[in-house]
Short mmCIF file of C-alpha atoms and ligand atoms in Angstrom, two decimals:
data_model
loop_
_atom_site.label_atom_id
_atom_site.label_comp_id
_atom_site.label_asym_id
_atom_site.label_seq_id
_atom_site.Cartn_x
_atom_site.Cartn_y
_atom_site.Cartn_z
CA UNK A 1 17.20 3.69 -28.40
CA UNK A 2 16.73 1.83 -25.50
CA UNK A 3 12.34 0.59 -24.60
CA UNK A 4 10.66 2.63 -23.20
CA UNK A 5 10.09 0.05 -20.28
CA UNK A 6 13.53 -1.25 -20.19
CA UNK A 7 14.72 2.34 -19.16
CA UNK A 8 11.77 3.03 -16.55
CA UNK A 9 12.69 -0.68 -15.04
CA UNK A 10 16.35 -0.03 -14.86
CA UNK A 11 15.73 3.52 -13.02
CA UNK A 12 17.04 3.24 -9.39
CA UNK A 13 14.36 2.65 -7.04
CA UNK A 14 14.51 2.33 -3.35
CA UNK A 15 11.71 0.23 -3.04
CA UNK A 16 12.65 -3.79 -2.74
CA UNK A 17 8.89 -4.33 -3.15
CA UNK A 18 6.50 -1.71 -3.61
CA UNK A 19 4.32 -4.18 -2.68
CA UNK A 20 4.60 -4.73 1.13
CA UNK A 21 4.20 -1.13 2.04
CA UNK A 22 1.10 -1.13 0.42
CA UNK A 23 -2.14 -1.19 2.62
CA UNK A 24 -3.41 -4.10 0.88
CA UNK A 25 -0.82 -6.19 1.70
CA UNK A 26 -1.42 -9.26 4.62
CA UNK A 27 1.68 -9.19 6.28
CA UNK A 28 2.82 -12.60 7.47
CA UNK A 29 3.08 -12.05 11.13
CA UNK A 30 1.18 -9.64 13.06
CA UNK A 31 2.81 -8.75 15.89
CA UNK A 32 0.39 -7.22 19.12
CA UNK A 33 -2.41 -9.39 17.86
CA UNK A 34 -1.48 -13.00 19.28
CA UNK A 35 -4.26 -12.36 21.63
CA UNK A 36 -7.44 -12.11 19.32
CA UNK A 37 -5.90 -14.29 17.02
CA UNK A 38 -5.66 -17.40 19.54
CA UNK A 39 -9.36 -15.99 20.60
CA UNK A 40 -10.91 -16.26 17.49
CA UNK A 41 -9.44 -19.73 16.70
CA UNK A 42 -10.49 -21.13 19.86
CA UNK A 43 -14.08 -19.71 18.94
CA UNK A 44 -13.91 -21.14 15.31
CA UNK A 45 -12.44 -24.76 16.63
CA UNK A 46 -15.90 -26.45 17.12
CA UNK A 47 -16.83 -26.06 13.36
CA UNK A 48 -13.97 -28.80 13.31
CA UNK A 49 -15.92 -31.59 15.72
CA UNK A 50 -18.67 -31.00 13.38
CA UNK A 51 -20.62 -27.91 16.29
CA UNK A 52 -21.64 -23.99 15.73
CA UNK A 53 -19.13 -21.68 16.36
CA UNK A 54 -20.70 -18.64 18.62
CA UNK A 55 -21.22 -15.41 16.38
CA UNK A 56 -18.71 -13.34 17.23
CA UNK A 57 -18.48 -9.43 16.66
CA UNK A 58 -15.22 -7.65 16.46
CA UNK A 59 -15.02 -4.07 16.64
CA UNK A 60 -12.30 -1.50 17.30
CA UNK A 61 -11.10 1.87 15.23
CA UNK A 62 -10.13 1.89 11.60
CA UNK A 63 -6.69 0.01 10.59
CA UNK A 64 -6.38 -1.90 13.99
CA UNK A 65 -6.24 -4.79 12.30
CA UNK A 66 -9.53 -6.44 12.34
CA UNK A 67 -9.60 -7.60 8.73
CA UNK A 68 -5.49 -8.43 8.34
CA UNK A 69 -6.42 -10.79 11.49
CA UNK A 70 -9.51 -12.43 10.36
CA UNK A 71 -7.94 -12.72 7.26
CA UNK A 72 -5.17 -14.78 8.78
CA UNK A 73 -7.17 -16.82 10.72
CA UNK A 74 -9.76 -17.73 7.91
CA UNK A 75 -6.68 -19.03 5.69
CA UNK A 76 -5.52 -21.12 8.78
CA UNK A 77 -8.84 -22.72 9.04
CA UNK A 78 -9.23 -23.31 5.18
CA UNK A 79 -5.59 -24.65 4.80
CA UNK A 80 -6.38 -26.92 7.73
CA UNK A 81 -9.90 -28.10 6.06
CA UNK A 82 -8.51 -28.55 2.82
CA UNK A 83 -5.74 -31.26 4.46
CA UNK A 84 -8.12 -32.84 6.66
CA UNK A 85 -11.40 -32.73 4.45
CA UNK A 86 -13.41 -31.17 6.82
CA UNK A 87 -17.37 -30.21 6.30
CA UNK A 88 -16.03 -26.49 7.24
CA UNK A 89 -16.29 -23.85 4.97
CA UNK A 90 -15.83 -19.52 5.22
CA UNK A 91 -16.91 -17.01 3.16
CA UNK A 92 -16.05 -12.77 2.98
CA UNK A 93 -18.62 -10.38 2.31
CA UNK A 94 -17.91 -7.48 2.18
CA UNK A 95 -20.38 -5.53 3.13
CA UNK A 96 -19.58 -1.96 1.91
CA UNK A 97 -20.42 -3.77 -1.62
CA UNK A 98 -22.97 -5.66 -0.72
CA UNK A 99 -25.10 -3.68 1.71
CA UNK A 100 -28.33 -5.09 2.06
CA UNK A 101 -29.71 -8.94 3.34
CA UNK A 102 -30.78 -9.58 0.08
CA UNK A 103 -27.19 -8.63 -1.41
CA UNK A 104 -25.70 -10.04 1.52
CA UNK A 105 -26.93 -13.56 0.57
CA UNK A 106 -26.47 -13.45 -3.06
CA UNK A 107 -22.72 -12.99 -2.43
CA UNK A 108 -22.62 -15.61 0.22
CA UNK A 109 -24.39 -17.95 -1.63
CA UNK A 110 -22.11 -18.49 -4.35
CA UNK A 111 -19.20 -20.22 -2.97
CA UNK A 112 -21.64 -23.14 -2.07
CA UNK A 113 -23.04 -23.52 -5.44
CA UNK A 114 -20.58 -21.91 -8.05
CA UNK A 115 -22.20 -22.67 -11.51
CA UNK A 116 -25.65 -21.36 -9.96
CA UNK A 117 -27.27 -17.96 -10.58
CA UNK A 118 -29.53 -16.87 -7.92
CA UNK A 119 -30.28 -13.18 -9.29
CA UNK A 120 -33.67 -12.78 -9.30
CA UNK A 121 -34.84 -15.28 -6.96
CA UNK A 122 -36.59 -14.38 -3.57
CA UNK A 123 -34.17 -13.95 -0.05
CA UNK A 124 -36.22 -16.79 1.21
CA UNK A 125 -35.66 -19.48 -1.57
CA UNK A 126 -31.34 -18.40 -1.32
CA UNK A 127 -31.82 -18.73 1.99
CA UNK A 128 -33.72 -22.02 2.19
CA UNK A 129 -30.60 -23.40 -0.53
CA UNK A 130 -28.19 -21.92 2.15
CA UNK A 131 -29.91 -24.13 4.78
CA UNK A 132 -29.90 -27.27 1.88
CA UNK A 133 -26.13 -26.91 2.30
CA UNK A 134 -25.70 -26.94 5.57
CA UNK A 135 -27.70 -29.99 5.85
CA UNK A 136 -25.51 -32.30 5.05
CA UNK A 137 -23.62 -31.62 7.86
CA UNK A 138 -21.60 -28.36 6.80
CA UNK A 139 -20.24 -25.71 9.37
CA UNK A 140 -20.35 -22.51 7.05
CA UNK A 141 -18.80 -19.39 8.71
CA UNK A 142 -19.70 -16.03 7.19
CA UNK A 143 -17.80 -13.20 7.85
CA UNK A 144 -19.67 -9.68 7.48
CA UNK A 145 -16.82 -7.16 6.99
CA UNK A 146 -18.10 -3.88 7.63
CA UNK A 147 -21.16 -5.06 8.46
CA UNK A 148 -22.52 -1.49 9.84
CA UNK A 149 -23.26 -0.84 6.21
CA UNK A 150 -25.91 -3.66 5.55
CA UNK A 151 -29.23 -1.50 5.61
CA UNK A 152 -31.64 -4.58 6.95
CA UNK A 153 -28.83 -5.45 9.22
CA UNK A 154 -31.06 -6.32 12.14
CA UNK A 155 -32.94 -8.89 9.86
CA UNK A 156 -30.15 -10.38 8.18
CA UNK A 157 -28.73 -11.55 11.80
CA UNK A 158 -32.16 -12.49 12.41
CA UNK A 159 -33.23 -15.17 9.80
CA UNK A 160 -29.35 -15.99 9.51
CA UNK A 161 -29.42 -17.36 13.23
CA UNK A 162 -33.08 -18.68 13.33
CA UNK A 163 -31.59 -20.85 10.30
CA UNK A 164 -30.10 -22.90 12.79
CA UNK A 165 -33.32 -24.14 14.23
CA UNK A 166 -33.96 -25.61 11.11
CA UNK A 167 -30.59 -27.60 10.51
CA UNK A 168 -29.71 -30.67 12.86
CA UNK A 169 -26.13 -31.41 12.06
CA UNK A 170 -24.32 -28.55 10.43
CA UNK A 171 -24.50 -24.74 11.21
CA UNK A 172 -24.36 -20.88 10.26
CA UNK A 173 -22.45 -19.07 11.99
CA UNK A 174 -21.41 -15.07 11.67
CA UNK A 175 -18.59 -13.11 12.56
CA UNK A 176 -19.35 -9.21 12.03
CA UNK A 177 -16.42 -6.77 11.83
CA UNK A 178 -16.88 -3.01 12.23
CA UNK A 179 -14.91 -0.02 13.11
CA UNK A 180 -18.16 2.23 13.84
CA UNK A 181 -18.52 1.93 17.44
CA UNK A 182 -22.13 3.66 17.60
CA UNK A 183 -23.70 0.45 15.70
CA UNK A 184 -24.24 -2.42 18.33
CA UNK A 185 -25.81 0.23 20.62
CA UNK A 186 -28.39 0.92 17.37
CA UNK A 187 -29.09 -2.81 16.77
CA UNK A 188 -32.26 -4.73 17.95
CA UNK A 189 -31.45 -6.20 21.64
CA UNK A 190 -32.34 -9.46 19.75
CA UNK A 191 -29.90 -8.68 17.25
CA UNK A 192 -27.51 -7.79 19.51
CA UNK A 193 -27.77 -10.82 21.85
CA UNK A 194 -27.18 -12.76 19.00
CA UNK A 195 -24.62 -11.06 17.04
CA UNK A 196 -22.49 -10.67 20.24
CA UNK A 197 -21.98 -13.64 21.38
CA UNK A 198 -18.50 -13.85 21.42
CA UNK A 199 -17.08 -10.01 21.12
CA UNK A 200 -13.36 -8.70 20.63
CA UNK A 201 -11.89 -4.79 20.73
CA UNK A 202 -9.37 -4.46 18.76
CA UNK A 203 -7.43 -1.84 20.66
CA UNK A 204 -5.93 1.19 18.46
CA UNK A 205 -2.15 0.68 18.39
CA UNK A 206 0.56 2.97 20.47
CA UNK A 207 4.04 4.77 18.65
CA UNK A 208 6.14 2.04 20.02
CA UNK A 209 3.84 -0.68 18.25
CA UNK A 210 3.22 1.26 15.25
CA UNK A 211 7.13 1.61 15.25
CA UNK A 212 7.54 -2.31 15.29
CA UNK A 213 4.91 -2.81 12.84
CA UNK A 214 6.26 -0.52 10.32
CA UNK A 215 10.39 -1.60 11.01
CA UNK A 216 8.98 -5.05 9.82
CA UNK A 217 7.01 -3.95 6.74
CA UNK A 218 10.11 -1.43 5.98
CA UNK A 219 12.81 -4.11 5.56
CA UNK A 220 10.04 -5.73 3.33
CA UNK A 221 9.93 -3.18 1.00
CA UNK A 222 12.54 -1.13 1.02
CA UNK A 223 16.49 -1.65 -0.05
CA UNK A 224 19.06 -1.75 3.33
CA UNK A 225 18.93 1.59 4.75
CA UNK A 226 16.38 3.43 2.07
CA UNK A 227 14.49 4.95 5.25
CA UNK A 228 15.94 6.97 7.88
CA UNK A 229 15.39 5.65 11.31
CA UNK A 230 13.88 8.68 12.49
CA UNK A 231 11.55 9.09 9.85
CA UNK A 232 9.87 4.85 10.92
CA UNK A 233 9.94 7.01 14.16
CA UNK A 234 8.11 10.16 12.97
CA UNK A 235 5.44 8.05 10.90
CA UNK A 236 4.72 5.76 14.30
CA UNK A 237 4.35 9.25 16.06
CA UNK A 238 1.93 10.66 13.33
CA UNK A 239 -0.17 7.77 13.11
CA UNK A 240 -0.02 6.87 17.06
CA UNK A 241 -1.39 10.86 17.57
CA UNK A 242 -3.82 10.61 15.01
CA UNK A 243 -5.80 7.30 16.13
CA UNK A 244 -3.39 4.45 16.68
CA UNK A 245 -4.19 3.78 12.74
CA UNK A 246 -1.66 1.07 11.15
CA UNK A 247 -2.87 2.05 8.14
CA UNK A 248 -2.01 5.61 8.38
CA UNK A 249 1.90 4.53 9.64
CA UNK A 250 2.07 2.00 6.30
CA UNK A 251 0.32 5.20 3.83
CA UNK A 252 2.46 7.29 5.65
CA UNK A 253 6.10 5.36 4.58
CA UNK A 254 4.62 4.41 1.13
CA UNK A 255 3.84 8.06 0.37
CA UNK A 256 7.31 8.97 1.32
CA UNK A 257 8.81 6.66 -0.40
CA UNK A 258 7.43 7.93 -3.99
CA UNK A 259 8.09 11.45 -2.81
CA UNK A 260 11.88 10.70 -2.32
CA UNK A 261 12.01 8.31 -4.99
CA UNK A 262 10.14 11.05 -7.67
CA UNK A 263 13.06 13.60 -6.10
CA UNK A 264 16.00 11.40 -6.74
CA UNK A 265 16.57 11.23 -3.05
CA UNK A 266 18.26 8.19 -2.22
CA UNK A 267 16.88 8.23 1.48
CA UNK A 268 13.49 8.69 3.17
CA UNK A 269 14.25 10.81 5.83
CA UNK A 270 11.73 13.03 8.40
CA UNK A 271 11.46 15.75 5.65
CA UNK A 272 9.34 13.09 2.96
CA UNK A 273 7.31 11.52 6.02
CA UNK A 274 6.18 15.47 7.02
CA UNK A 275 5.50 16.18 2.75
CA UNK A 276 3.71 12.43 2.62
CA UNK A 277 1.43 13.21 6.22
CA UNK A 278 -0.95 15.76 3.64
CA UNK A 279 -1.12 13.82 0.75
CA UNK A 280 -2.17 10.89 3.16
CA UNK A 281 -4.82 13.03 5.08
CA UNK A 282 -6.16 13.67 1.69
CA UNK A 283 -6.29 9.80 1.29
CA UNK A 284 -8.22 9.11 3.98
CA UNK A 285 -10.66 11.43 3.88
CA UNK A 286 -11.34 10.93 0.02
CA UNK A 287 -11.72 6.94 1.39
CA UNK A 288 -14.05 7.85 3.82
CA UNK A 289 -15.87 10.37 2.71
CA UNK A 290 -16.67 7.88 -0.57
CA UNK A 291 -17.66 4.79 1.76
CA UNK A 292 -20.66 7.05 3.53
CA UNK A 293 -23.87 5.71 2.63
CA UNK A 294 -25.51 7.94 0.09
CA UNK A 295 -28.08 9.31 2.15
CA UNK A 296 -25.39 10.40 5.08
CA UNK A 297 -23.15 12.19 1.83
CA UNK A 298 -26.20 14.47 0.71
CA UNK A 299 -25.88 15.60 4.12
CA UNK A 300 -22.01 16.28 3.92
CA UNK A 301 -22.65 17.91 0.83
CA UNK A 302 -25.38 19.89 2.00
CA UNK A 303 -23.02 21.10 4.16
CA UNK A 304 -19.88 22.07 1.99
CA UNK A 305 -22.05 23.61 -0.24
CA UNK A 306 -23.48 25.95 2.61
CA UNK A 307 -20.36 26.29 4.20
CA UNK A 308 -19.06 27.76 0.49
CA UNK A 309 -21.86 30.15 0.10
CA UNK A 310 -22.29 31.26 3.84
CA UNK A 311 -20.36 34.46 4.65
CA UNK A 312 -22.29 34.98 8.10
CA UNK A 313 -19.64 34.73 11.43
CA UNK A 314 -21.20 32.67 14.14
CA UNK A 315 -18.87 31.56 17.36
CA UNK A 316 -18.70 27.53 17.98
CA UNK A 317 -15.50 27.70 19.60
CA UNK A 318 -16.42 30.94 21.24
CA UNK A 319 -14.06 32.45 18.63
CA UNK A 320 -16.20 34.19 15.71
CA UNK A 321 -15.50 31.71 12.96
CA UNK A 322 -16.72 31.84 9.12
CA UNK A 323 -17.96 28.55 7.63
CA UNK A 324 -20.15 28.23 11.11
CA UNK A 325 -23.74 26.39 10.00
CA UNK A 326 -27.02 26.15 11.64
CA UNK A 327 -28.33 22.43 12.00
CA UNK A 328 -32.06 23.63 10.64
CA UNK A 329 -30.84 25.02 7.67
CA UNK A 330 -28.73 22.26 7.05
CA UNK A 331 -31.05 20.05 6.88
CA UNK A 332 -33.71 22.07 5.03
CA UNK A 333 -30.46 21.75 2.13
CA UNK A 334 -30.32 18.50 2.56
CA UNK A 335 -34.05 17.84 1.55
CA UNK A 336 -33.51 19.99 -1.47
CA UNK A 337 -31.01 18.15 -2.68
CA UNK A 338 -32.42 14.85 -2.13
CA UNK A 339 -35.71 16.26 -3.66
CA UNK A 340 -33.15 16.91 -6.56
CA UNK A 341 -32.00 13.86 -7.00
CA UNK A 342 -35.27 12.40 -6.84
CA UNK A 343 -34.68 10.43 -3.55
CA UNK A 344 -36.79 10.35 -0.16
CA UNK A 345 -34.87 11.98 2.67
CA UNK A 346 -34.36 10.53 5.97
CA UNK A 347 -36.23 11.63 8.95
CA UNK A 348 -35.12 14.42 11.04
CA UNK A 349 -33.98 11.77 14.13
CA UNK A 350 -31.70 9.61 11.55
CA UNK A 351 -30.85 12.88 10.23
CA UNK A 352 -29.30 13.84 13.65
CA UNK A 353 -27.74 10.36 13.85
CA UNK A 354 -25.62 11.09 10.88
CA UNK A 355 -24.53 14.47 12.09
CA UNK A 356 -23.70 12.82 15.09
CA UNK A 357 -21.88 10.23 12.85
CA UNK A 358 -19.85 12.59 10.79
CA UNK A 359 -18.68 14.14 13.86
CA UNK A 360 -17.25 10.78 15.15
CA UNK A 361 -15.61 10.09 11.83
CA UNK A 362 -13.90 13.78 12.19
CA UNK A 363 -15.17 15.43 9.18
CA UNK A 364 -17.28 17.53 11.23
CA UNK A 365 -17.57 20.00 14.16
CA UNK A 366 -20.51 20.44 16.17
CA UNK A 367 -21.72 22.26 19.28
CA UNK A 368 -24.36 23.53 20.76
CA UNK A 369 -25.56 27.57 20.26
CA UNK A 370 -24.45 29.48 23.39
CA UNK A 371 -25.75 32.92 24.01
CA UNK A 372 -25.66 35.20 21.49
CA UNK A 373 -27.59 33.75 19.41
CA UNK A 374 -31.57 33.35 19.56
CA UNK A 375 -32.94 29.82 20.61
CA UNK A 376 -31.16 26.81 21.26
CA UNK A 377 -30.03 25.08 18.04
CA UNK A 378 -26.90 23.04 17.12
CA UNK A 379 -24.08 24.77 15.28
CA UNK A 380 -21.83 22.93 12.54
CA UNK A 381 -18.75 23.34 10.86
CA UNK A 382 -16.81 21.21 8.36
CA UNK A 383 -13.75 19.93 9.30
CA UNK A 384 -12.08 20.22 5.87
CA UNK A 385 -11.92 22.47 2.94
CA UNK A 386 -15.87 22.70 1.28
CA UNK A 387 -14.41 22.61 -2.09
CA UNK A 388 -12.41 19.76 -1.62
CA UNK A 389 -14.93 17.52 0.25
CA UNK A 390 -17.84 18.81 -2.67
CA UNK A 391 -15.40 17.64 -5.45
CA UNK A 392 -14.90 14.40 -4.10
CA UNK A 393 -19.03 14.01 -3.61
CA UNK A 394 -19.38 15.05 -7.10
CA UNK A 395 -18.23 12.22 -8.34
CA UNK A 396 -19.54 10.14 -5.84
CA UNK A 397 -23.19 11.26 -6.02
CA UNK A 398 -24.52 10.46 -9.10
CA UNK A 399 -26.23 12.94 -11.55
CA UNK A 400 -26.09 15.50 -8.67
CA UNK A 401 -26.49 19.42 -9.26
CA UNK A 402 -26.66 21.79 -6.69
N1 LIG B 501 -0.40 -6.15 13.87
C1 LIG B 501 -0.12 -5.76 12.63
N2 LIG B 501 1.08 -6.06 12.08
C2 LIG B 501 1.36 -5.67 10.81
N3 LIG B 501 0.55 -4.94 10.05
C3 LIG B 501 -0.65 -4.60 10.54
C4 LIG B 501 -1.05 -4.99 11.85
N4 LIG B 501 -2.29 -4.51 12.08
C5 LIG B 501 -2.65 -3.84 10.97
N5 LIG B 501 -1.67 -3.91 10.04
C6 LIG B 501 -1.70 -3.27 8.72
O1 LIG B 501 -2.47 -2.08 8.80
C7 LIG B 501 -3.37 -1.95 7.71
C8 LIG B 501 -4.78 -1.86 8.21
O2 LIG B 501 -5.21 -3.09 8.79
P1 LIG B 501 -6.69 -3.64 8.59
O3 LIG B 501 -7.14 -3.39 7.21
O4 LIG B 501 -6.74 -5.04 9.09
O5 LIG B 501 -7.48 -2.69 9.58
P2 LIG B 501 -9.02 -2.73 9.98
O6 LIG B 501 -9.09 -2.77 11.46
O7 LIG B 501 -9.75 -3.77 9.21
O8 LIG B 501 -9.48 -1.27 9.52
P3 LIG B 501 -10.91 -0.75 8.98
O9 LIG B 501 -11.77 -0.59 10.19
O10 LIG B 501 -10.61 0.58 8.35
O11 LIG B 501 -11.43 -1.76 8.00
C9 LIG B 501 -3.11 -3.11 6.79
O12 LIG B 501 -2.26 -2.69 5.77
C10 LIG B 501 -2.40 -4.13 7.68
O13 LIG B 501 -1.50 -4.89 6.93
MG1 LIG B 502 -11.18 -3.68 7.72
#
């Protein structure tokens, strides 16, 4: 009998390399972003004559490329240090791990002094070691990926950039990178003025562009003629009407590539892209819905849990509609379930912020009560299916109950 792995291996596939359809991998060339990439090494080129970069903050909607380009340009820089033995050196934090300034610096600190453990020490001593480092004349260049999610965010640009004041020859500088476009306008103007800089949109990307992207990543991956022209066509078109999302056009392929390859087809064609576009949806929203800070998914919760036991029919499209919430009770759910879990609930302002916030991301509806019904109060509605956004919280929320 042939192994077991010997027969799986030999299987036909039509993937050349699973690999380069996938969304983590950093495609060589990135076509439609020469522009920000000459930017941002232009902003990054006085770290080399030994000045501080400006912070710069890049910002645009999710998959536009922010973190494949900064990416690119960071391993540039590093390749060019490491020939030239230059005092320059860049670190990645991401933040959706690491959200807070103490967090923030523990990561960062660590590339500059590897055999070190700085758990348990105060932000000010890891920060006064950072400063010990660039002393002797180092550029260091953090880069705050997702930065939105750092809680203290306002003072961890702060004392980062009043660092400076303190260090003659070498430098700290930032580059932040988010795709929530509500979170510069929530920062301290001091914050602000500092973070920005230097800023960069990262535009969302249009069918013909998602079309070239994903021709390239195609012959990557795939065997000569595995995917249908039309279907790199239909995927573009998807992804291009959804948001512009690169991601979503790469997903999109990849998905439809297992579903041909798990029917024996020997071709993706339009049929797998339209089967692949739900089991993608469901990808996205599952990554979403699990990066929400924890505070902002006891609200989501609190409202697929209502919208599973409410029966009531209230309009919010001016069609009667089931599932159709009012913001009050909402949140009075919201603080029983964080009473629940033992946590202290956010006030009723951040609580609107988050609405607003899921509303932006998509996951909800929201609008305000026309007549019809007594006083003026928002209404809400979940985007998606309340069992299937609960389930995914369930996990995500720790020791939760209803
Ligand atoms: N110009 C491009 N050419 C080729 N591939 C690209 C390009 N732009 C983005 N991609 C691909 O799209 C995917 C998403 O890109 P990336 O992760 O950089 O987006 P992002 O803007 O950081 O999104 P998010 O805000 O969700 O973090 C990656 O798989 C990346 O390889
Ligand atoms: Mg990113």
């Amino acid at each position: 009998m042939p192994n077991l792995f010997e027969a799986e291996l030999k299987k036909e596939s039509i993937f050349k390399d699973r690999d380069a359809i996938s969304q983590h991998y950093f495609p060589k060339e990135l076509p439609f972003r020469e522009k920000q990439i000459e930017e941002i090494t232009k902003i990054l080129t006085p770290a080399l004559k030994g000045k501080k970069p400006d912070n710069l903050f890049l910002y645009g909607k999710v998959g536009t490329g922010k973190t494949t380009v900064t990416f690119h340009v960071i391993k540039q820089l590093e390749d060019f240090v490491k020939q030239n033995n230059a005092k320059v050196a860049c670190t990645y934090i991401n933040c959706r791990n690491h959200n807070s300034k103490y967090k923030v610096l523990i990561k960062g600190i660590k590339k500059f002094y590897p055999d070190e453990n700085f758990i348990g020490y105060s932000a000010g001593f890891i920060q006064e070691k950072l400063i010990d480092y660039c002393k002797k004349e180092n550029q260091i260049v953090l880069i705050l990926d997702e930065i939105d999610k750092v809680k203290d965010v306002d003072e961890l640009v702060y004392s980062l950039s009043r660092s400076n004041d303190e260090i003659e020859k070498g430098s700290i500088s930032i580059i932040g990178i988010s795709n929530n476009l509500m979170f510069k306008e929530k920062l301290d103007a001091r914050t602000k003025s500092s973070l920005c800089e230097k800023e960069m949109v990262f535009p969302p990307y249009n069918a013909e562009e998602l079309r070239a992207i994903l021709q390239a990543r195609v012959e990557l991956a795939f065997f000569p003629n595995a995917v249908a022209d039309s279907a790199i066509n239909l995927a573009a078109a998807i992804a291009a009407q959804e948001s512009g999302d690169a991601r979503t056009a790469v997903m999109l392929l990849m998905r439809a590539g297992e579903i041909a390859e798990s029917s024996k087809a020997k071709k993706v064609t339009d049929l797998e892209v339209q089967k692949a576009k739900k089991k993608v949806e469901e990808d996205i929203i599952f990554n979403m819905v699990s990066t929400l800070p924890e505070q902002q998914q006891l609200v989501l919760k609190a409202i697929a849990v209502l919208s599973m036991s409410t029966k009531g029919i209230r309009k919010i499209t001016g069609k009667e509609e089931a599932g159709v919430l009012y913001s009050g009770e909402v949140y009075e759910k919201y603080k029983q379930l964080s009473l629940a879990l033992k946590e202290t609930s956010v006030s009723s302002r951040w609580y609107r912020q988050y609405i607003n916030e899921l509303e932006t991301y998509g996951l909800i509806l929201t609008s305000a009560s026309g007549p019809g019904i007594k006083g003026q109060t928002k209404l809400i509605k979940l985007g998606f299916d309340p069992e299937k956004i609960n389930s995914i919280l369930e996990t995500e929320i720790k020791g939760s109950e209803n």
